[in-house]
mmCIF file of C-alpha atoms and ligand atoms in Angstrom:
data_model
loop_
_atom_site.group_PDB
_atom_site.id
_atom_site.type_symbol
_atom_site.label_atom_id
_atom_site.label_comp_id
_atom_site.label_asym_id
_atom_site.label_seq_id
_atom_site.Cartn_x
_atom_site.Cartn_y
_atom_site.Cartn_z
ATOM 1 C CA UNK I 1 0.072 18.553 -6.825
ATOM 2 C CA UNK I 2 1.652 22.000 -5.750
ATOM 3 C CA UNK I 3 3.968 23.119 -8.587
ATOM 4 C CA UNK I 4 5.570 25.089 -5.497
ATOM 5 C CA UNK I 5 6.110 21.317 -4.257
ATOM 6 C CA UNK I 6 7.573 20.043 -7.641
ATOM 7 C CA UNK I 7 9.870 23.840 -8.042
ATOM 8 C CA UNK I 8 11.415 23.452 -5.161
ATOM 9 C CA UNK I 9 12.299 19.334 -4.976
ATOM 10 C CA UNK I 10 14.278 20.750 -8.683
ATOM 11 C CA UNK I 11 15.894 23.139 -7.410
ATOM 12 C CA UNK I 12 17.336 20.830 -4.271
ATOM 13 C CA UNK I 13 18.558 18.497 -6.553
ATOM 14 C CA UNK I 14 20.135 21.069 -8.234
ATOM 15 C CA UNK I 15 21.661 22.696 -5.087
ATOM 16 C CA UNK I 16 23.041 18.973 -4.326
ATOM 17 C CA UNK I 17 24.335 17.975 -6.881
ATOM 18 C CA UNK I 18 24.283 21.584 -9.954
ATOM 19 C CA UNK I 19 22.044 19.958 -12.833
ATOM 20 C CA UNK I 20 18.697 20.424 -14.316
ATOM 21 C CA UNK I 21 16.760 17.529 -14.261
ATOM 22 C CA UNK I 22 13.506 15.064 -15.122
ATOM 23 C CA UNK I 23 11.188 14.684 -12.230
ATOM 24 C CA UNK I 24 8.537 12.104 -11.504
ATOM 25 C CA UNK I 25 6.257 11.094 -9.021
ATOM 26 C CA UNK I 26 4.665 7.798 -7.494
ATOM 27 C CA UNK I 27 1.820 8.204 -5.165
ATOM 28 C CA UNK I 28 1.099 6.083 -2.118
ATOM 29 C CA UNK I 29 -1.964 4.595 -1.897
ATOM 30 C CA UNK I 30 -4.659 4.043 0.461
ATOM 31 C CA UNK I 31 -7.095 0.951 0.798
ATOM 32 C CA UNK I 32 -10.330 1.201 0.748
ATOM 33 C CA UNK I 33 -10.978 -2.711 1.127
ATOM 34 C CA UNK I 34 -9.257 -6.601 0.586
ATOM 35 C CA UNK I 35 -6.677 -6.766 2.899
ATOM 36 C CA UNK I 36 -3.995 -9.540 3.668
ATOM 37 C CA UNK I 37 -5.377 -10.798 0.160
ATOM 38 C CA UNK I 38 -3.034 -10.027 -2.234
ATOM 39 C CA UNK I 39 -0.700 -12.190 -1.221
ATOM 40 C CA UNK I 40 -3.094 -15.195 -1.845
ATOM 41 C CA UNK I 41 -4.466 -13.964 -5.213
ATOM 42 C CA UNK I 42 -6.989 -12.125 -3.976
ATOM 43 C CA UNK I 43 -9.499 -9.409 -4.141
ATOM 44 C CA UNK I 44 -8.319 -5.773 -3.213
ATOM 45 C CA UNK I 45 -9.389 -2.187 -3.880
ATOM 46 C CA UNK I 46 -7.230 0.559 -3.726
ATOM 47 C CA UNK I 47 -6.574 4.497 -4.394
ATOM 48 C CA UNK I 48 -4.091 6.098 -5.247
ATOM 49 C CA UNK I 49 -3.158 9.702 -2.669
ATOM 50 C CA UNK I 50 -2.289 12.467 -3.938
ATOM 51 C CA UNK I 51 0.478 11.685 -1.405
ATOM 52 C CA UNK I 52 3.350 11.209 -3.013
ATOM 53 C CA UNK I 53 7.528 10.825 -3.709
ATOM 54 C CA UNK I 54 9.463 13.358 -6.787
ATOM 55 C CA UNK I 55 12.561 11.949 -7.941
ATOM 56 C CA UNK I 56 14.813 13.754 -10.231
ATOM 57 C CA UNK I 57 17.171 12.354 -12.377
ATOM 58 C CA UNK I 58 20.375 13.847 -13.900
ATOM 59 C CA UNK I 59 22.683 11.828 -15.936
ATOM 60 C CA UNK I 60 26.495 11.084 -14.977
ATOM 61 C CA UNK I 61 29.222 9.405 -17.820
ATOM 62 C CA UNK I 62 30.601 6.458 -15.576
ATOM 63 C CA UNK I 63 28.735 4.238 -13.287
ATOM 64 C CA UNK I 64 27.929 5.189 -9.974
ATOM 65 C CA UNK I 65 24.433 6.378 -9.257
ATOM 66 C CA UNK I 66 24.162 8.836 -5.881
ATOM 67 C CA UNK I 67 20.602 8.976 -4.411
ATOM 68 C CA UNK I 68 19.914 11.856 -1.965
ATOM 69 C CA UNK I 69 17.017 11.803 -0.346
ATOM 70 C CA UNK I 70 16.088 14.911 1.118
ATOM 71 C CA UNK I 71 13.733 13.460 3.833
ATOM 72 C CA UNK I 72 16.735 12.565 5.263
ATOM 73 C CA UNK I 73 18.973 14.304 4.963
ATOM 74 C CA UNK I 74 21.459 12.248 3.534
ATOM 75 C CA UNK I 75 23.207 10.514 0.570
ATOM 76 C CA UNK I 76 24.429 7.048 -0.956
ATOM 77 C CA UNK I 77 26.292 6.024 -3.614
ATOM 78 C CA UNK I 78 26.546 3.212 -5.170
ATOM 79 C CA UNK I 79 28.922 1.522 -8.244
ATOM 80 C CA UNK I 80 26.065 0.378 -10.279
ATOM 81 C CA UNK I 81 29.085 -1.928 -11.471
ATOM 82 C CA UNK I 82 28.637 -4.177 -8.386
ATOM 83 C CA UNK I 83 25.660 -3.713 -6.526
ATOM 84 C CA UNK I 84 24.746 -4.961 -2.944
ATOM 85 C CA UNK I 85 22.859 -7.649 -2.829
ATOM 86 C CA UNK I 86 21.455 -7.474 0.113
ATOM 87 C CA UNK I 87 19.476 -4.796 2.269
ATOM 88 C CA UNK I 88 21.210 -3.247 5.179
ATOM 89 C CA UNK I 89 18.468 -1.290 7.060
ATOM 90 C CA UNK I 90 18.908 2.123 6.075
ATOM 91 C CA UNK I 91 16.121 3.544 4.017
ATOM 92 C CA UNK I 92 18.547 3.569 0.707
ATOM 93 C CA UNK I 93 17.619 -0.133 0.669
ATOM 94 C CA UNK I 94 14.337 0.767 -0.926
ATOM 95 C CA UNK I 95 15.895 2.624 -4.508
ATOM 96 C CA UNK I 96 18.911 0.477 -4.261
ATOM 97 C CA UNK I 97 16.170 -2.863 -4.603
ATOM 98 C CA UNK I 98 15.212 -1.442 -7.781
ATOM 99 C CA UNK I 99 18.508 -0.579 -8.963
ATOM 100 C CA UNK I 100 18.530 -4.236 -7.804
ATOM 101 C CA UNK I 101 15.711 -5.202 -9.607
ATOM 102 C CA UNK I 102 15.996 -3.898 -12.011
ATOM 103 C CA UNK I 103 19.007 -5.046 -13.164
ATOM 104 C CA UNK I 104 18.227 -8.268 -12.350
ATOM 105 C CA UNK I 105 15.432 -8.371 -15.282
ATOM 106 C CA UNK I 106 18.366 -7.288 -17.874
ATOM 107 C CA UNK I 107 17.448 -3.183 -17.579
ATOM 108 C CA UNK I 108 21.378 -1.597 -17.039
ATOM 109 C CA UNK I 109 22.495 2.693 -17.247
ATOM 110 C CA UNK I 110 24.348 4.521 -16.919
ATOM 111 C CA UNK I 111 25.200 6.405 -13.443
ATOM 112 C CA UNK I 112 22.970 9.468 -11.885
ATOM 113 C CA UNK I 113 22.472 11.491 -9.790
ATOM 114 C CA UNK I 114 19.071 11.348 -8.193
ATOM 115 C CA UNK I 115 16.843 12.962 -5.621
ATOM 116 C CA UNK I 116 14.345 12.013 -3.410
ATOM 117 C CA UNK I 117 11.588 13.308 -1.296
ATOM 118 C CA UNK I 118 8.559 12.638 -0.424
ATOM 119 C CA UNK I 119 5.446 13.633 1.734
ATOM 120 C CA UNK I 120 3.897 10.140 2.270
ATOM 121 C CA UNK I 121 4.013 9.393 5.622
ATOM 122 C CA UNK I 122 6.039 6.369 6.539
ATOM 123 C CA UNK I 123 5.114 3.491 8.651
ATOM 124 C CA UNK I 124 1.372 3.742 8.599
ATOM 125 C CA UNK I 125 -0.384 1.689 6.279
ATOM 126 C CA UNK I 126 0.215 4.280 2.743
ATOM 127 C CA UNK I 127 2.789 2.690 1.008
ATOM 128 C CA UNK I 128 5.765 5.187 2.053
ATOM 129 C CA UNK I 129 7.515 2.253 0.301
ATOM 130 C CA UNK I 130 6.387 1.743 -2.470
ATOM 131 C CA UNK I 131 5.785 5.122 -3.858
ATOM 132 C CA UNK I 132 9.810 5.159 -3.324
ATOM 133 C CA UNK I 133 10.361 2.905 -5.435
ATOM 134 C CA UNK I 134 7.493 3.219 -8.068
ATOM 135 C CA UNK I 135 9.568 6.552 -7.894
ATOM 136 C CA UNK I 136 13.282 5.173 -8.223
ATOM 137 C CA UNK I 137 11.627 2.695 -11.404
ATOM 138 C CA UNK I 138 9.870 5.223 -14.110
ATOM 139 C CA UNK I 139 12.873 7.643 -13.385
ATOM 140 C CA UNK I 140 15.288 4.116 -14.196
ATOM 141 C CA UNK I 141 12.854 2.978 -16.790
ATOM 142 C CA UNK I 142 12.889 6.515 -18.859
ATOM 143 C CA UNK I 143 16.621 7.258 -18.837
ATOM 144 C CA UNK I 144 17.331 3.642 -19.470
ATOM 145 C CA UNK I 145 15.094 4.799 -22.242
ATOM 146 C CA UNK I 146 13.055 0.807 -21.714
ATOM 147 C CA UNK I 147 8.824 0.810 -22.240
ATOM 148 C CA UNK I 148 7.130 -1.270 -20.060
ATOM 149 C CA UNK I 149 3.527 -1.788 -19.694
ATOM 150 C CA UNK I 150 2.450 -0.433 -15.377
ATOM 151 C CA UNK I 151 1.859 -3.866 -14.212
ATOM 152 C CA UNK I 152 5.265 -4.682 -15.406
ATOM 153 C CA UNK I 153 6.773 -1.911 -13.704
ATOM 154 C CA UNK I 154 4.749 -2.677 -10.490
ATOM 155 C CA UNK I 155 6.200 -6.431 -10.339
ATOM 156 C CA UNK I 156 10.011 -5.296 -10.268
ATOM 157 C CA UNK I 157 9.140 -3.182 -6.894
ATOM 158 C CA UNK I 158 7.452 -5.961 -5.283
ATOM 159 C CA UNK I 159 10.295 -8.712 -6.639
ATOM 160 C CA UNK I 160 12.672 -5.370 -4.852
ATOM 161 C CA UNK I 161 11.358 -5.985 -1.522
ATOM 162 C CA UNK I 162 10.221 -8.892 -1.648
ATOM 163 C CA UNK I 163 13.295 -10.703 -2.732
ATOM 164 C CA UNK I 164 16.586 -7.952 -1.753
ATOM 165 C CA UNK I 165 14.703 -5.619 1.161
ATOM 166 C CA UNK I 166 13.033 -9.209 2.282
ATOM 167 C CA UNK I 167 9.820 -8.095 3.361
ATOM 168 C CA UNK I 168 7.008 -10.663 1.674
ATOM 169 C CA UNK I 169 4.309 -8.005 0.590
ATOM 170 C CA UNK I 170 2.342 -8.701 -2.507
ATOM 171 C CA UNK I 171 1.229 -6.481 -6.160
ATOM 172 C CA UNK I 172 -0.792 -4.420 -4.101
ATOM 173 C CA UNK I 173 1.028 -0.493 -3.709
ATOM 174 C CA UNK I 174 3.522 -0.854 -5.801
ATOM 175 C CA UNK I 175 0.907 -1.385 -7.997
ATOM 176 C CA UNK I 176 -1.683 0.872 -7.528
ATOM 177 C CA UNK I 177 1.162 3.565 -7.191
ATOM 178 C CA UNK I 178 1.548 2.760 -11.097
ATOM 179 C CA UNK I 179 -2.414 2.300 -12.143
ATOM 180 C CA UNK I 180 -3.759 4.387 -10.180
ATOM 181 C CA UNK I 181 -7.079 6.386 -11.802
ATOM 182 C CA UNK I 182 -8.328 10.136 -10.763
ATOM 183 C CA UNK I 183 -10.961 10.430 -8.817
ATOM 184 C CA UNK I 184 -11.777 6.034 -8.451
ATOM 185 C CA UNK I 185 -10.142 3.112 -6.428
ATOM 186 C CA UNK I 186 -9.066 0.138 -8.771
ATOM 187 C CA UNK I 187 -10.510 -3.315 -8.240
ATOM 188 C CA UNK I 188 -7.739 -5.576 -8.134
ATOM 189 C CA UNK I 189 -7.641 -8.999 -8.896
ATOM 190 C CA UNK I 190 -4.360 -10.779 -7.555
ATOM 191 C CA UNK I 191 -4.743 -13.066 -9.620
ATOM 192 C CA UNK I 192 -4.816 -11.449 -13.159
ATOM 193 C CA UNK I 193 -3.758 -9.028 -12.975
ATOM 194 C CA UNK I 194 -6.804 -7.615 -14.432
ATOM 195 C CA UNK I 195 -8.287 -4.163 -13.376
ATOM 196 C CA UNK I 196 -11.287 -2.210 -13.100
ATOM 197 C CA UNK I 197 -12.074 2.098 -12.211
ATOM 198 C CA UNK I 198 -14.331 2.354 -10.331
ATOM 199 C CA UNK I 199 -15.909 6.019 -9.545
ATOM 200 C CA UNK I 200 -15.821 7.887 -6.216
ATOM 201 C CA UNK I 201 -19.176 10.477 -7.140
ATOM 202 C CA UNK I 202 -18.075 13.813 -5.207
ATOM 203 C CA UNK I 203 -20.790 13.126 -2.965
ATOM 204 C CA UNK I 204 -17.934 11.184 -0.833
ATOM 205 C CA UNK I 205 -14.916 11.989 0.894
ATOM 206 C CA UNK I 206 -12.209 9.228 1.523
ATOM 207 C CA UNK I 207 -11.023 10.255 5.157
ATOM 208 C CA UNK I 208 -7.692 9.033 6.612
ATOM 209 C CA UNK I 209 -6.792 8.922 9.830
ATOM 210 C CA UNK I 210 -3.281 8.790 11.114
ATOM 211 C CA UNK I 211 -2.676 6.779 14.622
ATOM 212 C CA UNK I 212 0.213 8.139 15.059
ATOM 213 C CA UNK I 213 1.513 4.743 16.026
ATOM 214 C CA UNK I 214 4.015 3.499 13.322
ATOM 215 C CA UNK I 215 5.038 0.407 11.673
ATOM 216 C CA UNK I 216 7.924 -0.770 10.596
ATOM 217 C CA UNK I 217 7.860 -3.280 7.224
ATOM 218 C CA UNK I 218 11.264 -4.123 6.492
ATOM 219 C CA UNK I 219 11.215 -5.495 9.779
ATOM 220 C CA UNK I 220 7.561 -7.102 9.411
ATOM 221 C CA UNK I 221 7.558 -9.938 11.608
ATOM 222 C CA UNK I 222 4.365 -9.382 12.249
ATOM 223 C CA UNK I 223 3.270 -9.183 8.773
ATOM 224 C CA UNK I 224 5.283 -12.402 7.246
ATOM 225 C CA UNK I 225 4.413 -14.122 10.275
ATOM 226 C CA UNK I 226 0.922 -13.641 9.846
ATOM 227 C CA UNK I 227 1.382 -14.745 6.004
ATOM 228 C CA UNK I 228 3.096 -17.700 7.009
ATOM 229 C CA UNK I 229 -0.225 -18.453 9.192
ATOM 230 C CA UNK I 230 -2.627 -18.332 6.802
ATOM 231 C CA UNK I 231 0.155 -20.220 4.263
ATOM 232 C CA UNK I 232 0.535 -23.587 6.709
ATOM 233 C CA UNK I 233 -3.884 -22.813 6.340
ATOM 234 C CA UNK I 234 -3.270 -23.535 2.222
ATOM 235 C CA UNK I 235 -0.802 -26.327 2.574
ATOM 236 C CA UNK I 236 -3.614 -28.304 5.156
ATOM 237 C CA UNK I 237 -6.179 -27.265 2.829
ATOM 238 C CA UNK I 238 -4.318 -28.723 -0.220
ATOM 239 C CA UNK I 239 -5.181 -31.911 1.281
ATOM 240 C CA UNK I 240 -8.991 -31.813 1.667
ATOM 241 C CA UNK I 241 -9.277 -30.028 -1.483
ATOM 242 C CA UNK I 242 -6.493 -30.903 -4.789
ATOM 243 C CA UNK I 243 -7.093 -28.602 -6.694
ATOM 244 C CA UNK I 244 -6.919 -25.351 -4.765
ATOM 245 C CA UNK I 245 -3.961 -23.297 -4.908
ATOM 246 C CA UNK I 246 -4.137 -20.113 -2.769
ATOM 247 C CA UNK I 247 -7.039 -19.516 0.067
ATOM 248 C CA UNK I 248 -9.251 -17.318 -3.193
ATOM 249 C CA UNK I 249 -10.120 -20.470 -5.140
ATOM 250 C CA UNK I 250 -12.022 -21.228 -2.143
ATOM 251 C CA UNK I 251 -15.329 -19.721 0.192
ATOM 252 C CA UNK I 252 -16.329 -19.845 3.713
ATOM 253 C CA UNK I 253 -18.749 -23.035 3.035
ATOM 254 C CA UNK I 254 -15.573 -24.999 2.121
ATOM 255 C CA UNK I 255 -12.946 -23.142 4.885
ATOM 256 C CA UNK I 256 -15.654 -23.906 8.120
ATOM 257 C CA UNK I 257 -15.622 -28.084 6.664
ATOM 258 C CA UNK I 258 -12.317 -28.272 7.416
ATOM 259 C CA UNK I 259 -12.641 -26.062 10.865
ATOM 260 C CA UNK I 260 -11.147 -28.771 13.133
ATOM 261 C CA UNK I 261 -7.944 -29.870 10.378
ATOM 262 C CA UNK I 262 -6.084 -26.742 12.174
ATOM 263 C CA UNK I 263 -5.067 -24.691 15.331
ATOM 264 C CA UNK I 264 -7.602 -22.719 15.757
ATOM 265 C CA UNK I 265 -5.442 -19.368 15.164
ATOM 266 C CA UNK I 266 -4.884 -20.946 12.042
ATOM 267 C CA UNK I 267 -8.284 -21.044 10.729
ATOM 268 C CA UNK I 268 -9.187 -17.634 12.014
ATOM 269 C CA UNK I 269 -6.660 -16.173 9.636
ATOM 270 C CA UNK I 270 -7.757 -18.354 6.617
ATOM 271 C CA UNK I 271 -10.773 -17.141 7.950
ATOM 272 C CA UNK I 272 -10.038 -13.821 7.137
ATOM 273 C CA UNK I 273 -8.996 -13.997 3.880
ATOM 274 C CA UNK I 274 -11.527 -16.605 2.186
ATOM 275 C CA UNK I 275 -14.293 -13.523 4.032
ATOM 276 C CA UNK I 276 -12.242 -10.586 2.357
ATOM 277 C CA UNK I 277 -12.542 -11.257 -0.547
ATOM 278 C CA UNK I 278 -16.549 -11.934 -0.831
ATOM 279 C CA UNK I 279 -16.314 -8.578 1.197
ATOM 280 C CA UNK I 280 -14.712 -6.928 -1.724
ATOM 281 C CA UNK I 281 -16.273 -7.883 -4.244
ATOM 282 C CA UNK I 282 -19.745 -7.002 -2.816
ATOM 283 C CA UNK I 283 -18.014 -3.910 -1.718
ATOM 284 C CA UNK I 284 -17.707 -3.300 -5.161
ATOM 285 C CA UNK I 285 -21.321 -4.236 -6.099
ATOM 286 C CA UNK I 286 -22.100 -1.503 -4.186
ATOM 287 C CA UNK I 287 -20.197 1.219 -5.278
ATOM 288 C CA UNK I 288 -21.533 0.200 -8.604
ATOM 289 C CA UNK I 289 -24.746 0.350 -6.995
ATOM 290 C CA UNK I 290 -24.212 3.794 -5.167
ATOM 291 C CA UNK I 291 -24.968 2.041 -2.168
ATOM 292 C CA UNK I 292 -22.324 3.473 0.849
ATOM 293 C CA UNK I 293 -24.380 2.248 3.636
ATOM 294 C CA UNK I 294 -23.880 -1.444 2.142
ATOM 295 C CA UNK I 295 -19.949 -0.289 1.164
ATOM 296 C CA UNK I 296 -19.844 0.991 4.896
ATOM 297 C CA UNK I 297 -20.803 -1.831 6.395
ATOM 298 C CA UNK I 298 -18.748 -3.762 4.683
ATOM 299 C CA UNK I 299 -15.402 -1.978 5.503
ATOM 300 C CA UNK I 300 -16.332 -1.922 9.145
ATOM 301 C CA UNK I 301 -17.235 -5.665 8.760
ATOM 302 C CA UNK I 302 -13.380 -6.029 7.215
ATOM 303 C CA UNK I 303 -12.348 -4.300 10.012
ATOM 304 C CA UNK I 304 -13.399 -6.745 12.887
ATOM 305 C CA UNK I 305 -11.975 -9.644 11.359
ATOM 306 C CA UNK I 306 -8.928 -7.881 10.699
ATOM 307 C CA UNK I 307 -8.973 -7.330 14.838
ATOM 308 C CA UNK I 308 -10.350 -10.157 15.871
ATOM 309 C CA UNK I 309 -9.515 -13.311 12.738
ATOM 310 C CA UNK I 310 -6.112 -11.742 11.584
ATOM 311 C CA UNK I 311 -5.399 -9.699 14.687
ATOM 312 C CA UNK I 312 -3.566 -6.839 13.121
ATOM 313 C CA UNK I 313 -5.002 -3.909 15.009
ATOM 314 C CA UNK I 314 -4.145 -2.310 17.559
ATOM 315 C CA UNK I 315 -6.165 -0.291 20.329
ATOM 316 C CA UNK I 316 -5.846 3.110 18.955
ATOM 317 C CA UNK I 317 -6.573 2.054 15.480
ATOM 318 C CA UNK I 318 -9.975 0.432 17.464
ATOM 319 C CA UNK I 319 -10.434 3.933 19.255
ATOM 320 C CA UNK I 320 -10.049 5.382 15.576
ATOM 321 C CA UNK I 321 -12.973 3.671 14.299
ATOM 322 C CA UNK I 322 -15.429 3.402 16.957
ATOM 323 C CA UNK I 323 -15.056 7.481 16.779
ATOM 324 C CA UNK I 324 -15.783 7.618 12.672
ATOM 325 C CA UNK I 325 -19.179 5.400 13.387
ATOM 326 C CA UNK I 326 -19.784 7.566 15.922
ATOM 327 C CA UNK I 327 -19.893 10.973 13.438
ATOM 328 C CA UNK I 328 -22.523 11.944 11.491
ATOM 329 C CA UNK I 329 -21.967 11.553 8.199
ATOM 330 C CA UNK I 330 -19.832 8.456 8.155
ATOM 331 C CA UNK I 331 -20.811 4.998 5.869
ATOM 332 C CA UNK I 332 -17.420 2.508 7.116
ATOM 333 C CA UNK I 333 -14.451 2.944 8.857
ATOM 334 C CA UNK I 334 -11.678 -0.364 9.145
ATOM 335 C CA UNK I 335 -7.528 0.161 9.139
ATOM 336 C CA UNK I 336 -5.829 -0.138 5.900
ATOM 337 C CA UNK I 337 -2.063 -1.020 4.896
ATOM 338 C CA UNK I 338 -0.238 -3.872 6.561
ATOM 339 C CA UNK I 339 -1.650 -3.206 9.777
ATOM 340 C CA UNK I 340 -0.489 -3.394 13.531
ATOM 341 C CA UNK I 341 -1.149 0.243 14.201
ATOM 342 C CA UNK I 342 -0.649 3.136 10.809
ATOM 343 C CA UNK I 343 -4.072 4.572 9.265
ATOM 344 C CA UNK I 344 -7.848 4.257 8.873
ATOM 345 C CA UNK I 345 -9.722 4.677 6.010
ATOM 346 C CA UNK I 346 -12.934 6.097 6.996
ATOM 347 C CA UNK I 347 -15.594 7.266 3.735
ATOM 348 C CA UNK I 348 -17.467 10.308 4.918
ATOM 349 C CA UNK I 349 -20.782 12.417 3.562
ATOM 350 C CA UNK I 350 -18.753 14.655 1.678
ATOM 351 C CA UNK I 351 -20.839 17.353 3.096
ATOM 352 C CA UNK I 352 -19.796 16.048 6.661
ATOM 353 C CA UNK I 353 -15.830 15.828 6.086
ATOM 354 C CA UNK I 354 -14.558 18.842 8.132
ATOM 355 C CA UNK I 355 -17.002 17.799 10.605
ATOM 356 C CA UNK I 356 -16.139 14.437 10.461
ATOM 357 C CA UNK I 357 -12.621 15.829 10.453
ATOM 358 C CA UNK I 358 -12.747 18.070 13.161
ATOM 359 C CA UNK I 359 -14.115 15.634 15.826
ATOM 360 C CA UNK I 360 -12.758 12.690 15.154
ATOM 361 C CA UNK I 361 -9.629 14.893 15.373
ATOM 362 C CA UNK I 362 -10.754 16.426 19.058
ATOM 363 C CA UNK I 363 -12.904 12.866 20.524
ATOM 364 C CA UNK I 364 -8.741 11.412 19.712
ATOM 365 C CA UNK I 365 -7.030 13.822 21.703
ATOM 366 C CA UNK I 366 -8.856 13.298 24.547
ATOM 367 C CA UNK I 367 -9.527 9.167 24.402
ATOM 368 C CA UNK I 368 -5.056 8.876 24.010
ATOM 369 C CA UNK I 369 -3.451 11.157 23.809
ATOM 370 C CA UNK I 370 -2.631 10.980 20.737
ATOM 371 C CA UNK I 371 -2.789 14.077 18.278
ATOM 372 C CA UNK I 372 -3.456 12.212 14.789
ATOM 373 C CA UNK I 373 -3.366 13.639 11.737
ATOM 374 C CA UNK I 374 -6.050 13.781 9.278
ATOM 375 C CA UNK I 375 -5.890 13.847 5.661
ATOM 376 C CA UNK I 376 -8.594 14.219 3.286
ATOM 377 C CA UNK I 377 -7.462 12.102 0.549
ATOM 378 C CA UNK I 378 -8.224 12.678 -3.674
ATOM 379 C CA UNK I 379 -7.522 9.543 -5.303
ATOM 380 C CA UNK I 380 -5.001 10.430 -8.061
ATOM 381 C CA UNK I 381 -3.044 8.661 -11.072
ATOM 382 C CA UNK I 382 -0.482 6.374 -10.730
ATOM 383 C CA UNK I 383 3.071 7.381 -11.673
ATOM 384 C CA UNK I 384 4.712 8.918 -14.956
ATOM 385 C CA UNK I 385 6.422 12.154 -15.945
ATOM 386 C CA UNK I 386 5.784 15.410 -14.068
ATOM 387 C CA UNK I 387 6.192 18.395 -16.024
ATOM 388 C CA UNK I 388 8.299 20.656 -13.814
ATOM 389 C CA UNK I 389 6.800 23.920 -12.664
HETATM 390 C C1 GLA T 401 1.143 -4.352 3.049
HETATM 391 C C2 GLA T 401 1.806 -5.043 1.649
HETATM 392 C C3 GLA T 401 0.211 -5.639 0.302
HETATM 393 C C4 GLA T 401 -1.370 -5.774 1.187
HETATM 394 C C5 GLA T 401 -1.290 -4.783 2.466
HETATM 395 C C6 GLA T 401 -3.179 -5.733 3.789
HETATM 396 O O1 GLA T 401 0.820 -2.926 2.646
HETATM 397 O O2 GLA T 401 2.483 -4.308 1.091
HETATM 398 O O3 GLA T 401 0.691 -6.048 0.786
HETATM 399 O O4 GLA T 401 -0.291 -7.256 1.387
HETATM 400 O O5 GLA T 401 -0.303 -5.075 3.934
HETATM 401 O O6 GLA T 401 -3.706 -6.099 2.726
#
């Protein structure tokens, strides 16, 4: 993270609130493979990004939390002794939801002034919301002199998003933001929350292409709808396999045997999840062996499954994947994150990365008239305090 960004956000806080303060950061994430599997205790493979939210906190003597967003140029005030209990469809829902979730967990603090400033693109599948939540959580926990294990912080943020904001999202995003490891992806088992950092060697670059088609999570109707569809499938499957807790517990053959028991679209939602769990484990094995060709093939299969079975892609993102796969040195490309727009993640030989960026940008513009944003991403460490520059 650049020193100039840190000092300008610290200066902004001083200007807004007239006080020096402690700084914290929490990254967004890119998911290499394992989409829509976290909500049924499956496997995912995210990496924390060097795009992040900075939070700055200074103490107050009363019970007011003033939260200023440098992105929205707006400030909200919350009385910590009378917390709102529901979202109002505003950016402040994310920070406020975390205060609410911390209080539910019995973690209270005095008032504070906070500045939030992020450079994770909003609504693009890179977890801008989790990065805000985690940046608030680590700052407030430190202020409340409470130490929690990082997976616990992730759970507090997930509860905030599920029960206050109203998005039925899984654990992956806050977990990656909390537990990311520099130069690694993490293979996370969303049931046990055990994770294994997998090194991403220098010879490959993780490139993110933003289709510029936005999704919104807080009214994430499609996200919640897909989730309820595969849950309907799970209920049907449990009648055949009573020991099955979630889709994570069955394989493709067992699912195929039940195809007749459910409508086609419900079967395809389940098929995506079950086959995606297998792909994540195969991709982890490929990465351990340095087999990027195999890893890339699995990424493309995962994309087709998101497009055809989970039906959570869109035309522009499909074009980005097609264009990427035509480029020299591109091992694999797929949609990343919740879907319905947003970004692709691409695994590209480092020596070809610059040409890849230039060509995909040009070809996407020619095909769609849209100017994509493209980021060369550097997997980073998870959230924590930042020394002031
Ligand atoms: C969103 C959710 C995650 C996960 C992904 C899809 O990012 O927040 O929990 O479900 O979509 O993999």
